[in-house]
């Protein structure tokens, strides 16, 4: 049944607001304008929704995250925000006590960050996790997802010893000839093999958990990297079933295959960019070419300022990047590449130069994260109209470490989200959830204020890169829609567009930027149906 939304402050585009909106039976916007204009298009049989003067924006579209992993994180040992190694140990012990896992079951946790530890400022080690249990294997992923620490039991069960050769593009840390339990990048698979494959039913449950969280935060579309080498077919089957049964979030898959033979097998099954429907569609090939800044595995041109022994880890060589990008383009697939360090970003841009002609980018090739840059590197995005899929929420943590990691000069030209927009680069916003929470409000706050979630530093970190709230909302809606070839049907509240929208508690366009964090999502609509309403 159609719905009339009235007494509203509806964001149409910069400087343009409407007062009413009519949602048709087909889940699309049938009319938008003044209340008089929209009521004239009504039949009188509509459901009525009084917005009570509240502001309504298009549904938020997270341009890069991991929805399935978000479900896993919500069900695992919650380590986000822990402030000490002692607290990590306490949470692990409590989880075992409360859940009574089966013998041999892996205890999995996600979200710890050593830079938040106040007792000892260091990475977790196997000795720390041994204090939780020596009977259960324990694997705790760092917040970035590029480092894990495991206990002695997990190393033993995985058969990892001091003589184990790490996978290419990875590392297994040792100290004084002993394993520390810290495993980095591609080598993580040598321990994570202990985590048994989840059934389709389990995956469905975890996906639904994450979708519920998306609905509650106003996220109506996700561009998610969950279909990855390994048991990807069961993950896809879980998505197929969930989205056929309860379509409350639109999913655009960033599928990840880091090896040509595996990618070719995927292609041979008929999957490529654009295959699918409005709720469950395939997007670009997702590659990882380096790690994270916090873990010092982001791949840099120069050694780290606070650890000259390393430039990070290149998880793919330039030749491997060229091969996979070339395969994708040949098969009419887009590509979106995780690249954080300046050397990693340069390698990806070099690969794109080889497949883009006449400065055109019809497959909308992009780079995810785009964190450590100088001005010439930013300007190279314009050469072939390369997309930037960025996460302003990363400023919450990274502003505390970036100058230490890369030096003051390079830090000053990094996380340059306004510069990218000013250059005309298609710049969209996401959260990389569960690396950070999916909450768009916190993401918008960081983009507009350049402050962490505690309001620091006063005036913002490199405030010349602050964007205004219109640009931030557009990056989260119409620009994310552009990244998935949906800009003509999604990301605006205009006639003919999908009725995916969010009702906010306050007028985010006029509120003091420092108060953006106070804004709540009051309701979320997907395809013309309310999927969340806050009490």
Short mmCIF file of C-alpha atoms in Angstrom, two decimals:
data_model
loop_
_atom_site.label_atom_id
_atom_site.label_comp_id
_atom_site.label_asym_id
_atom_site.label_seq_id
_atom_site.Cartn_x
_atom_site.Cartn_y
_atom_site.Cartn_z
CA UNK A 1 0.00 0.00 0.00
CA UNK A 2 1.21 3.52 -0.76
CA UNK A 3 2.26 5.93 2.00
CA UNK A 4 1.95 9.68 2.35
CA UNK A 5 4.70 11.26 4.43
CA UNK A 6 3.77 14.81 5.40
CA UNK A 7 4.72 17.61 7.82
CA UNK A 8 8.36 16.86 7.00
CA UNK A 9 11.63 18.58 6.17
CA UNK A 10 12.74 16.44 3.22
CA UNK A 11 16.26 16.87 1.83
CA UNK A 12 16.07 16.86 -1.97
CA UNK A 13 19.44 18.34 -2.88
CA UNK A 14 21.72 21.12 -1.66
CA UNK A 15 19.51 24.03 -0.60
CA UNK A 16 16.30 22.32 -1.71
CA UNK A 17 13.82 20.86 0.78
CA UNK A 18 10.27 19.55 0.40
CA UNK A 19 7.43 19.12 2.89
CA UNK A 20 5.77 15.91 1.72
CA UNK A 21 6.50 12.72 -0.16
CA UNK A 22 4.29 10.01 -1.66
CA UNK A 23 5.52 6.43 -1.78
CA UNK A 24 3.86 4.29 -4.44
CA UNK A 25 2.86 0.64 -4.25
CA UNK A 26 5.98 -0.22 -6.23
CA UNK A 27 8.33 1.00 -3.48
CA UNK A 28 9.32 4.09 -5.44
CA UNK A 29 8.71 7.77 -4.84
CA UNK A 30 5.60 8.85 -6.74
CA UNK A 31 5.66 12.53 -5.82
CA UNK A 32 7.64 14.98 -3.70
CA UNK A 33 7.03 18.66 -3.05
CA UNK A 34 4.81 20.89 -0.97
CA UNK A 35 2.10 19.16 1.05
CA UNK A 36 -0.54 20.64 -1.25
CA UNK A 37 1.23 19.34 -4.37
CA UNK A 38 1.74 15.83 -3.00
CA UNK A 39 -1.78 15.49 -1.57
CA UNK A 40 -3.10 16.34 -5.03
CA UNK A 41 -1.39 13.16 -6.31
CA UNK A 42 -2.99 10.97 -3.60
CA UNK A 43 -6.01 8.70 -4.02
CA UNK A 44 -7.13 8.95 -0.40
CA UNK A 45 -6.30 5.32 0.40
CA UNK A 46 -2.71 5.93 1.52
CA UNK A 47 -1.14 5.09 4.86
CA UNK A 48 -0.35 8.37 6.60
CA UNK A 49 2.94 9.18 8.32
CA UNK A 50 3.20 12.47 10.20
CA UNK A 51 6.91 13.31 10.33
CA UNK A 52 6.20 15.98 12.98
CA UNK A 53 8.55 18.42 11.28
CA UNK A 54 11.53 16.10 11.41
CA UNK A 55 14.26 15.98 8.77
CA UNK A 56 14.27 13.12 6.26
CA UNK A 57 17.30 12.14 4.19
CA UNK A 58 17.94 9.38 1.65
CA UNK A 59 18.86 6.01 3.14
CA UNK A 60 22.54 5.81 3.99
CA UNK A 61 24.57 3.66 1.61
CA UNK A 62 27.76 2.27 3.18
CA UNK A 63 30.17 2.09 0.24
CA UNK A 64 32.51 -0.40 1.91
CA UNK A 65 32.03 -2.76 4.81
CA UNK A 66 31.73 -6.44 5.76
CA UNK A 67 28.10 -7.14 6.68
CA UNK A 68 28.56 -10.84 7.42
CA UNK A 69 31.65 -10.12 9.54
CA UNK A 70 29.61 -7.51 11.38
CA UNK A 71 27.21 -10.28 12.33
CA UNK A 72 30.16 -12.39 13.45
CA UNK A 73 31.54 -9.50 15.52
CA UNK A 74 28.19 -8.97 17.21
CA UNK A 75 28.20 -12.65 18.23
CA UNK A 76 31.91 -13.01 19.15
CA UNK A 77 33.88 -11.82 22.16
CA UNK A 78 33.33 -8.06 21.97
CA UNK A 79 36.73 -6.37 22.25
CA UNK A 80 35.86 -2.99 20.75
CA UNK A 81 36.84 -0.20 23.08
CA UNK A 82 38.72 -2.32 25.62
CA UNK A 83 41.22 -0.13 27.46
CA UNK A 84 43.67 -2.68 28.87
CA UNK A 85 45.15 -6.12 28.36
CA UNK A 86 43.62 -7.03 31.72
CA UNK A 87 40.17 -6.17 30.35
CA UNK A 88 40.78 -8.36 27.26
CA UNK A 89 41.61 -11.27 29.56
CA UNK A 90 38.56 -10.61 31.74
CA UNK A 91 36.20 -10.45 28.74
CA UNK A 92 37.61 -13.68 27.34
CA UNK A 93 37.18 -15.51 30.64
CA UNK A 94 33.64 -14.17 31.05
CA UNK A 95 32.69 -15.26 27.52
CA UNK A 96 33.80 -18.84 28.24
CA UNK A 97 32.00 -18.86 31.56
CA UNK A 98 28.75 -17.55 30.08
CA UNK A 99 28.74 -19.56 26.85
CA UNK A 100 30.33 -22.87 27.91
CA UNK A 101 31.82 -23.67 24.47
CA UNK A 102 32.27 -27.25 23.32
CA UNK A 103 35.75 -28.80 23.84
CA UNK A 104 38.09 -27.72 21.04
CA UNK A 105 35.78 -24.90 19.89
CA UNK A 106 37.67 -21.78 18.84
CA UNK A 107 37.10 -18.77 21.08
CA UNK A 108 36.97 -15.89 18.61
CA UNK A 109 37.11 -12.21 19.47
CA UNK A 110 37.28 -9.04 17.39
CA UNK A 111 38.07 -5.36 17.87
CA UNK A 112 41.05 -4.93 20.23
CA UNK A 113 43.45 -2.05 19.63
CA UNK A 114 46.73 -1.82 21.53
CA UNK A 115 46.79 1.95 21.20
CA UNK A 116 43.84 2.11 23.59
CA UNK A 117 45.56 -0.02 26.26
CA UNK A 118 46.47 1.92 29.40
CA UNK A 119 48.26 -0.84 31.34
CA UNK A 120 50.79 -1.88 28.68
CA UNK A 121 51.04 -0.13 25.33
CA UNK A 122 51.76 -3.18 23.13
CA UNK A 123 50.23 -5.89 20.96
CA UNK A 124 48.53 -8.81 22.65
CA UNK A 125 50.67 -11.97 22.83
CA UNK A 126 49.94 -15.67 23.21
CA UNK A 127 50.98 -15.41 26.85
CA UNK A 128 48.18 -12.91 27.47
CA UNK A 129 45.62 -15.18 25.86
CA UNK A 130 46.98 -18.22 27.68
CA UNK A 131 45.75 -16.47 30.83
CA UNK A 132 42.22 -16.80 29.44
CA UNK A 133 42.55 -20.50 28.67
CA UNK A 134 45.12 -23.13 27.78
CA UNK A 135 42.38 -25.66 26.93
CA UNK A 136 40.50 -23.76 24.23
CA UNK A 137 42.16 -22.37 21.09
CA UNK A 138 41.77 -18.58 21.12
CA UNK A 139 41.99 -16.23 18.13
CA UNK A 140 41.51 -12.51 18.76
CA UNK A 141 41.49 -10.24 15.69
CA UNK A 142 42.81 -6.70 16.00
CA UNK A 143 40.27 -3.98 15.10
CA UNK A 144 41.79 -3.49 11.65
CA UNK A 145 41.43 -7.16 10.71
CA UNK A 146 45.03 -7.32 9.47
CA UNK A 147 46.61 -8.78 12.63
CA UNK A 148 45.48 -11.52 14.94
CA UNK A 149 46.87 -12.86 18.18
CA UNK A 150 46.30 -16.46 19.14
CA UNK A 151 47.12 -18.48 22.24
CA UNK A 152 49.55 -21.39 22.52
CA UNK A 153 46.77 -23.95 22.09
CA UNK A 154 45.73 -22.41 18.76
CA UNK A 155 49.31 -22.42 17.47
CA UNK A 156 49.69 -26.07 18.45
CA UNK A 157 46.39 -27.11 16.83
CA UNK A 158 47.26 -25.20 13.64
CA UNK A 159 50.69 -26.82 13.52
CA UNK A 160 52.46 -23.47 13.54
CA UNK A 161 56.01 -23.60 14.91
CA UNK A 162 59.10 -21.40 14.79
CA UNK A 163 60.03 -23.23 11.57
CA UNK A 164 56.71 -22.56 9.83
CA UNK A 165 57.14 -20.49 6.68
CA UNK A 166 54.48 -17.74 6.53
CA UNK A 167 52.34 -17.38 3.45
CA UNK A 168 53.64 -14.85 0.95
CA UNK A 169 52.49 -11.37 1.94
CA UNK A 170 52.24 -12.35 5.61
CA UNK A 171 54.33 -12.72 8.77
CA UNK A 172 54.41 -14.91 11.87
CA UNK A 173 56.12 -12.92 14.61
CA UNK A 174 58.95 -14.31 16.72
CA UNK A 175 60.91 -12.85 19.60
CA UNK A 176 64.11 -14.39 20.97
CA UNK A 177 63.44 -17.49 18.93
CA UNK A 178 59.89 -18.01 20.26
CA UNK A 179 56.49 -17.42 18.69
CA UNK A 180 54.70 -14.38 20.10
CA UNK A 181 51.27 -15.46 18.86
CA UNK A 182 51.03 -12.41 16.58
CA UNK A 183 50.21 -13.31 12.98
CA UNK A 184 49.97 -10.74 10.20
CA UNK A 185 48.18 -10.34 6.87
CA UNK A 186 48.15 -13.39 4.54
CA UNK A 187 49.67 -15.66 7.20
CA UNK A 188 46.50 -15.32 9.27
CA UNK A 189 44.94 -18.05 7.14
CA UNK A 190 47.46 -20.49 8.63
CA UNK A 191 45.74 -20.10 12.01
CA UNK A 192 42.22 -19.16 11.00
CA UNK A 193 41.92 -22.58 9.33
CA UNK A 194 40.97 -23.77 12.82
CA UNK A 195 37.69 -21.91 12.55
CA UNK A 196 35.33 -24.47 11.09
CA UNK A 197 33.12 -23.51 8.19
CA UNK A 198 29.75 -22.21 9.34
CA UNK A 199 26.57 -23.78 8.03
CA UNK A 200 24.27 -21.83 5.71
CA UNK A 201 21.74 -21.57 8.55
CA UNK A 202 24.37 -20.11 10.91
CA UNK A 203 25.44 -17.64 8.25
CA UNK A 204 21.82 -16.61 7.69
CA UNK A 205 21.41 -15.92 11.39
CA UNK A 206 24.57 -13.78 11.49
CA UNK A 207 23.58 -11.84 8.36
CA UNK A 208 20.15 -11.10 9.82
CA UNK A 209 21.80 -9.86 13.03
CA UNK A 210 23.92 -7.45 11.01
CA UNK A 211 20.97 -6.34 8.87
CA UNK A 212 18.97 -5.51 11.98
CA UNK A 213 21.85 -3.32 13.15
CA UNK A 214 21.93 -1.65 9.71
CA UNK A 215 18.20 -0.89 9.90
CA UNK A 216 18.61 0.62 13.38
CA UNK A 217 21.39 2.93 12.18
CA UNK A 218 19.65 4.12 9.01
CA UNK A 219 21.76 2.08 6.58
CA UNK A 220 19.57 0.93 3.71
CA UNK A 221 22.29 -0.22 1.28
CA UNK A 222 25.66 -1.89 1.86
CA UNK A 223 28.54 -2.54 -0.48
CA UNK A 224 29.98 -5.51 1.34
CA UNK A 225 32.99 -7.76 0.99
CA UNK A 226 31.82 -11.18 2.21
CA UNK A 227 31.94 -13.36 -0.91
CA UNK A 228 35.60 -14.33 -0.63
CA UNK A 229 37.92 -17.19 -1.51
CA UNK A 230 37.11 -20.28 0.54
CA UNK A 231 33.51 -21.22 1.30
CA UNK A 232 32.11 -18.30 -0.68
CA UNK A 233 29.36 -20.35 -2.27
CA UNK A 234 27.70 -21.10 1.07
CA UNK A 235 28.00 -17.43 2.04
CA UNK A 236 26.32 -16.44 -1.21
CA UNK A 237 23.60 -19.05 -0.66
CA UNK A 238 22.95 -17.58 2.80
CA UNK A 239 22.59 -14.11 1.26
CA UNK A 240 20.34 -15.45 -1.49
CA UNK A 241 17.99 -16.99 1.06
CA UNK A 242 17.97 -14.10 3.53
CA UNK A 243 17.38 -11.41 0.92
CA UNK A 244 14.62 -13.45 -0.73
CA UNK A 245 12.91 -13.96 2.65
CA UNK A 246 13.49 -10.63 4.40
CA UNK A 247 14.77 -7.92 2.04
CA UNK A 248 15.43 -5.07 4.48
CA UNK A 249 18.89 -4.03 3.27
CA UNK A 250 20.10 -3.74 -0.33
CA UNK A 251 23.34 -5.68 -0.83
CA UNK A 252 26.00 -4.99 -3.47
CA UNK A 253 28.76 -7.60 -3.27
CA UNK A 254 32.43 -6.62 -3.47
CA UNK A 255 33.68 -10.15 -4.14
CA UNK A 256 37.30 -10.92 -3.24
CA UNK A 257 39.52 -13.36 -5.12
CA UNK A 258 43.26 -12.82 -4.70
CA UNK A 259 44.39 -15.62 -6.99
CA UNK A 260 43.72 -15.83 -10.78
CA UNK A 261 42.55 -19.46 -10.92
CA UNK A 262 40.01 -18.95 -8.13
CA UNK A 263 38.81 -15.73 -9.77
CA UNK A 264 38.46 -17.48 -13.12
CA UNK A 265 36.36 -20.26 -11.55
CA UNK A 266 34.08 -17.56 -10.11
CA UNK A 267 33.79 -15.87 -13.50
CA UNK A 268 33.10 -19.19 -15.21
CA UNK A 269 29.99 -19.55 -13.04
CA UNK A 270 28.61 -16.41 -14.66
CA UNK A 271 29.20 -13.90 -11.86
CA UNK A 272 30.36 -10.40 -12.70
CA UNK A 273 29.46 -6.78 -12.03
CA UNK A 274 25.74 -6.09 -12.51
CA UNK A 275 24.43 -9.66 -12.16
CA UNK A 276 21.54 -9.89 -9.68
CA UNK A 277 18.59 -7.77 -8.60
CA UNK A 278 17.84 -4.59 -6.65
CA UNK A 279 18.43 -6.30 -3.30
CA UNK A 280 21.21 -8.75 -4.10
CA UNK A 281 23.64 -7.76 -6.83
CA UNK A 282 27.28 -8.32 -7.73
CA UNK A 283 29.61 -5.35 -7.84
CA UNK A 284 33.38 -5.13 -8.27
CA UNK A 285 36.28 -7.46 -7.63
CA UNK A 286 37.74 -6.51 -4.25
CA UNK A 287 41.51 -6.81 -3.80
CA UNK A 288 43.72 -6.22 -0.77
CA UNK A 289 47.16 -4.86 -1.64
CA UNK A 290 48.36 -3.87 1.83
CA UNK A 291 47.37 -3.87 5.50
CA UNK A 292 46.53 -1.16 8.03
CA UNK A 293 48.25 1.87 9.48
CA UNK A 294 47.61 0.86 13.07
CA UNK A 295 49.28 -2.50 12.49
CA UNK A 296 52.15 -0.89 10.51
CA UNK A 297 51.31 -3.18 7.59
CA UNK A 298 50.04 -0.43 5.28
CA UNK A 299 52.57 -0.42 2.42
CA UNK A 300 54.62 2.79 2.35
CA UNK A 301 57.08 4.37 -0.07
CA UNK A 302 59.39 5.19 2.85
CA UNK A 303 60.03 3.35 6.14
CA UNK A 304 57.69 4.09 9.03
CA UNK A 305 58.76 7.12 11.02
CA UNK A 306 58.27 5.25 14.29
CA UNK A 307 59.71 1.94 13.03
CA UNK A 308 62.35 2.38 10.29
CA UNK A 309 62.75 -1.40 10.05
CA UNK A 310 59.58 -1.72 7.97
CA UNK A 311 57.66 -0.18 5.07
CA UNK A 312 54.66 -2.39 5.76
CA UNK A 313 53.49 -5.43 3.78
CA UNK A 314 52.53 -5.59 0.11
CA UNK A 315 49.99 -8.42 0.00
CA UNK A 316 50.08 -8.45 -3.80
CA UNK A 317 53.00 -7.60 -6.10
CA UNK A 318 52.49 -5.02 -8.86
CA UNK A 319 52.51 -7.86 -11.38
CA UNK A 320 49.80 -9.72 -9.46
CA UNK A 321 47.70 -6.56 -9.26
CA UNK A 322 48.06 -6.04 -13.02
CA UNK A 323 46.99 -9.63 -13.72
CA UNK A 324 43.87 -9.54 -11.55
CA UNK A 325 42.79 -6.06 -12.64
CA UNK A 326 43.33 -7.04 -16.28
CA UNK A 327 41.22 -10.19 -15.83
CA UNK A 328 38.43 -8.19 -14.23
CA UNK A 329 38.30 -5.51 -16.92
CA UNK A 330 38.46 -8.12 -19.70
CA UNK A 331 35.39 -9.76 -18.14
CA UNK A 332 33.48 -6.48 -17.67
CA UNK A 333 33.99 -6.45 -13.90
CA UNK A 334 34.66 -3.38 -11.85
CA UNK A 335 37.48 -3.36 -9.30
CA UNK A 336 37.70 -1.80 -5.84
CA UNK A 337 41.07 -2.15 -4.12
CA UNK A 338 41.93 -1.82 -0.43
CA UNK A 339 44.97 0.48 -0.40
CA UNK A 340 46.04 2.55 2.61
CA UNK A 341 49.76 3.29 2.27
CA UNK A 342 51.06 5.65 -0.42
CA UNK A 343 53.08 2.88 -2.12
CA UNK A 344 50.00 0.65 -2.22
CA UNK A 345 47.85 3.43 -3.69
CA UNK A 346 50.53 4.17 -6.29
CA UNK A 347 50.67 0.51 -7.33
CA UNK A 348 46.91 0.43 -7.85
CA UNK A 349 46.85 3.67 -9.84
CA UNK A 350 49.65 2.28 -12.01
CA UNK A 351 47.54 -0.82 -12.70
CA UNK A 352 44.51 1.31 -13.55
CA UNK A 353 46.57 3.39 -15.97
CA UNK A 354 47.07 0.22 -18.02
CA UNK A 355 43.36 -0.54 -18.46
CA UNK A 356 41.75 2.92 -18.67
CA UNK A 357 41.68 4.60 -22.07
CA UNK A 358 41.34 8.31 -22.86
CA UNK A 359 40.83 9.15 -19.20
CA UNK A 360 37.57 7.19 -19.07
CA UNK A 361 36.54 4.75 -16.36
CA UNK A 362 33.34 3.02 -17.54
CA UNK A 363 33.65 0.22 -14.96
CA UNK A 364 34.05 2.77 -12.16
CA UNK A 365 37.31 1.34 -10.85
CA UNK A 366 38.03 2.62 -7.36
CA UNK A 367 40.33 2.60 -4.37
CA UNK A 368 39.05 1.90 -0.87
CA UNK A 369 40.48 3.83 2.13
CA UNK A 370 42.92 6.24 0.35
CA UNK A 371 44.55 7.27 3.61
CA UNK A 372 48.25 8.14 3.17
CA UNK A 373 48.68 10.48 0.23
CA UNK A 374 50.55 13.49 -1.05
CA UNK A 375 49.09 16.04 -3.45
CA UNK A 376 50.46 14.48 -6.69
CA UNK A 377 48.99 11.10 -5.69
CA UNK A 378 45.58 12.71 -5.10
CA UNK A 379 45.73 14.46 -8.45
CA UNK A 380 46.41 11.14 -10.18
CA UNK A 381 42.83 10.07 -9.34
CA UNK A 382 41.58 12.64 -11.83
CA UNK A 383 43.60 11.25 -14.72
CA UNK A 384 41.24 8.29 -15.17
CA UNK A 385 38.29 9.41 -13.03
CA UNK A 386 39.13 6.84 -10.33
CA UNK A 387 36.65 6.57 -7.45
CA UNK A 388 37.61 7.03 -3.78
CA UNK A 389 35.66 4.99 -1.22
CA UNK A 390 36.70 6.50 2.12
CA UNK A 391 35.92 6.18 5.84
CA UNK A 392 35.97 9.49 7.75
CA UNK A 393 35.24 7.57 10.97
CA UNK A 394 38.85 6.34 10.81
CA UNK A 395 39.84 9.83 11.95
CA UNK A 396 38.54 8.90 15.41
CA UNK A 397 41.52 6.61 15.97
CA UNK A 398 44.05 7.44 13.28
CA UNK A 399 44.54 11.10 14.14
CA UNK A 400 46.29 9.90 17.31
CA UNK A 401 48.85 7.81 15.40
CA UNK A 402 49.26 9.07 11.84
CA UNK A 403 51.98 11.67 12.52
CA UNK A 404 53.96 9.14 14.54
CA UNK A 405 53.64 6.58 11.75
CA UNK A 406 54.39 8.70 8.67
CA UNK A 407 55.71 12.04 9.90
CA UNK A 408 54.09 15.44 10.13
CA UNK A 409 54.53 16.50 6.50
CA UNK A 410 52.95 13.43 4.92
CA UNK A 411 50.23 13.34 7.58
CA UNK A 412 49.23 16.89 6.57
CA UNK A 413 48.22 15.70 3.07
CA UNK A 414 46.61 12.44 4.19
CA UNK A 415 42.93 11.62 4.84
CA UNK A 416 42.38 14.47 2.38
CA UNK A 417 38.68 13.91 1.80
CA UNK A 418 37.78 17.52 0.96
CA UNK A 419 40.70 17.81 -1.43
CA UNK A 420 39.45 14.73 -3.26
CA UNK A 421 36.00 16.32 -3.61
CA UNK A 422 37.47 19.65 -4.68
CA UNK A 423 39.43 17.83 -7.39
CA UNK A 424 36.17 16.37 -8.69
CA UNK A 425 36.87 12.82 -7.55
CA UNK A 426 33.76 10.71 -6.92
CA UNK A 427 34.12 10.27 -3.16
CA UNK A 428 31.77 8.01 -1.21
CA UNK A 429 31.55 7.17 2.50
CA UNK A 430 31.57 3.89 4.38
CA UNK A 431 32.65 2.50 7.74
CA UNK A 432 34.50 -0.75 6.99
CA UNK A 433 32.24 -2.26 9.66
CA UNK A 434 33.04 -4.12 11.85
CA UNK A 435 36.41 -2.31 11.88
CA UNK A 436 34.32 0.66 13.03
CA UNK A 437 30.65 0.67 13.93
CA UNK A 438 28.20 1.02 11.04
CA UNK A 439 26.68 4.18 12.57
CA UNK A 440 26.49 6.88 9.84
CA UNK A 441 25.99 9.70 12.34
CA UNK A 442 29.45 9.23 13.86
CA UNK A 443 30.90 9.01 10.35
CA UNK A 444 29.25 12.29 9.32
CA UNK A 445 30.47 13.95 12.51
CA UNK A 446 34.09 13.01 11.80
CA UNK A 447 33.83 14.18 8.19
CA UNK A 448 32.39 17.57 9.13
CA UNK A 449 34.42 18.32 12.27
CA UNK A 450 37.65 16.33 11.73
CA UNK A 451 37.48 15.47 15.45
CA UNK A 452 37.47 12.16 17.26
CA UNK A 453 34.30 11.05 19.02
CA UNK A 454 35.50 12.74 22.22
CA UNK A 455 35.52 16.10 20.41
CA UNK A 456 39.29 16.30 20.04
CA UNK A 457 41.28 18.17 18.94
CA UNK A 458 39.58 21.53 19.41
CA UNK A 459 39.07 23.05 15.97
CA UNK A 460 39.60 19.71 14.25
CA UNK A 461 42.60 17.83 12.87
CA UNK A 462 43.69 19.65 9.69
CA UNK A 463 40.39 21.55 9.56
CA UNK A 464 41.09 22.66 6.00
CA UNK A 465 39.86 19.15 5.09
CA UNK A 466 36.49 19.57 6.85
CA UNK A 467 33.52 19.18 4.50
CA UNK A 468 30.11 20.77 4.99
CA UNK A 469 27.15 18.63 6.02
CA UNK A 470 25.58 18.72 2.55
CA UNK A 471 28.73 17.28 0.99
CA UNK A 472 28.97 14.65 3.72
CA UNK A 473 25.36 13.50 3.33
CA UNK A 474 25.73 13.44 -0.46
CA UNK A 475 28.91 11.35 -0.16
CA UNK A 476 26.92 8.86 1.92
CA UNK A 477 23.97 8.72 -0.46
CA UNK A 478 24.21 9.85 -4.10
CA UNK A 479 27.99 9.26 -4.35
CA UNK A 480 27.72 5.79 -2.85
CA UNK A 481 24.92 5.16 -5.35
CA UNK A 482 27.28 6.25 -8.14
CA UNK A 483 29.82 3.67 -6.95
CA UNK A 484 27.23 0.94 -7.58
CA UNK A 485 25.83 2.39 -10.85
CA UNK A 486 22.61 3.36 -9.02
CA UNK A 487 22.70 7.16 -9.12
CA UNK A 488 19.57 7.34 -11.28
CA UNK A 489 17.44 5.29 -8.86
CA UNK A 490 19.03 5.65 -5.43
CA UNK A 491 20.56 8.35 -3.24
CA UNK A 492 18.02 11.13 -3.79
CA UNK A 493 14.45 11.70 -2.60
CA UNK A 494 13.00 12.54 -5.99
CA UNK A 495 10.19 11.16 -8.14
CA UNK A 496 11.06 7.77 -9.60
CA UNK A 497 13.79 7.01 -7.05
CA UNK A 498 13.59 4.10 -4.64
CA UNK A 499 11.77 4.91 -1.42
CA UNK A 500 14.75 4.23 0.86
CA UNK A 501 14.87 6.97 3.49
CA UNK A 502 15.75 7.85 7.07
CA UNK A 503 13.85 10.02 9.55
CA UNK A 504 16.24 11.92 11.85
CA UNK A 505 15.50 13.29 15.29
CA UNK A 506 17.06 16.70 14.49
CA UNK A 507 17.78 18.89 11.50
CA UNK A 508 21.30 17.71 10.77
CA UNK A 509 21.72 20.53 8.22
CA UNK A 510 21.27 23.38 10.70
CA UNK A 511 22.48 21.86 13.97
CA UNK A 512 25.85 22.96 15.35
CA UNK A 513 28.39 20.51 13.85
CA UNK A 514 29.64 19.68 17.35
CA UNK A 515 26.13 18.43 18.16
CA UNK A 516 25.81 16.04 15.20
CA UNK A 517 26.53 13.09 17.50
CA UNK A 518 23.28 13.86 19.35
CA UNK A 519 21.21 13.14 16.22
CA UNK A 520 19.29 9.85 16.35
CA UNK A 521 17.76 7.69 13.64
CA UNK A 522 14.04 7.69 14.43
CA UNK A 523 12.89 5.54 11.51
CA UNK A 524 14.24 3.70 8.48
CA UNK A 525 12.28 2.90 5.32
CA UNK A 526 13.42 0.45 2.63
CA UNK A 527 11.47 -0.05 -0.60
CA UNK A 528 8.52 1.87 0.83
CA UNK A 529 8.29 -0.17 4.04
CA UNK A 530 9.37 0.93 7.50
CA UNK A 531 11.98 -1.59 8.69
CA UNK A 532 12.81 0.26 11.91
CA UNK A 533 11.03 2.78 14.15
CA UNK A 534 12.59 3.96 17.39
CA UNK A 535 10.36 4.03 20.44
#
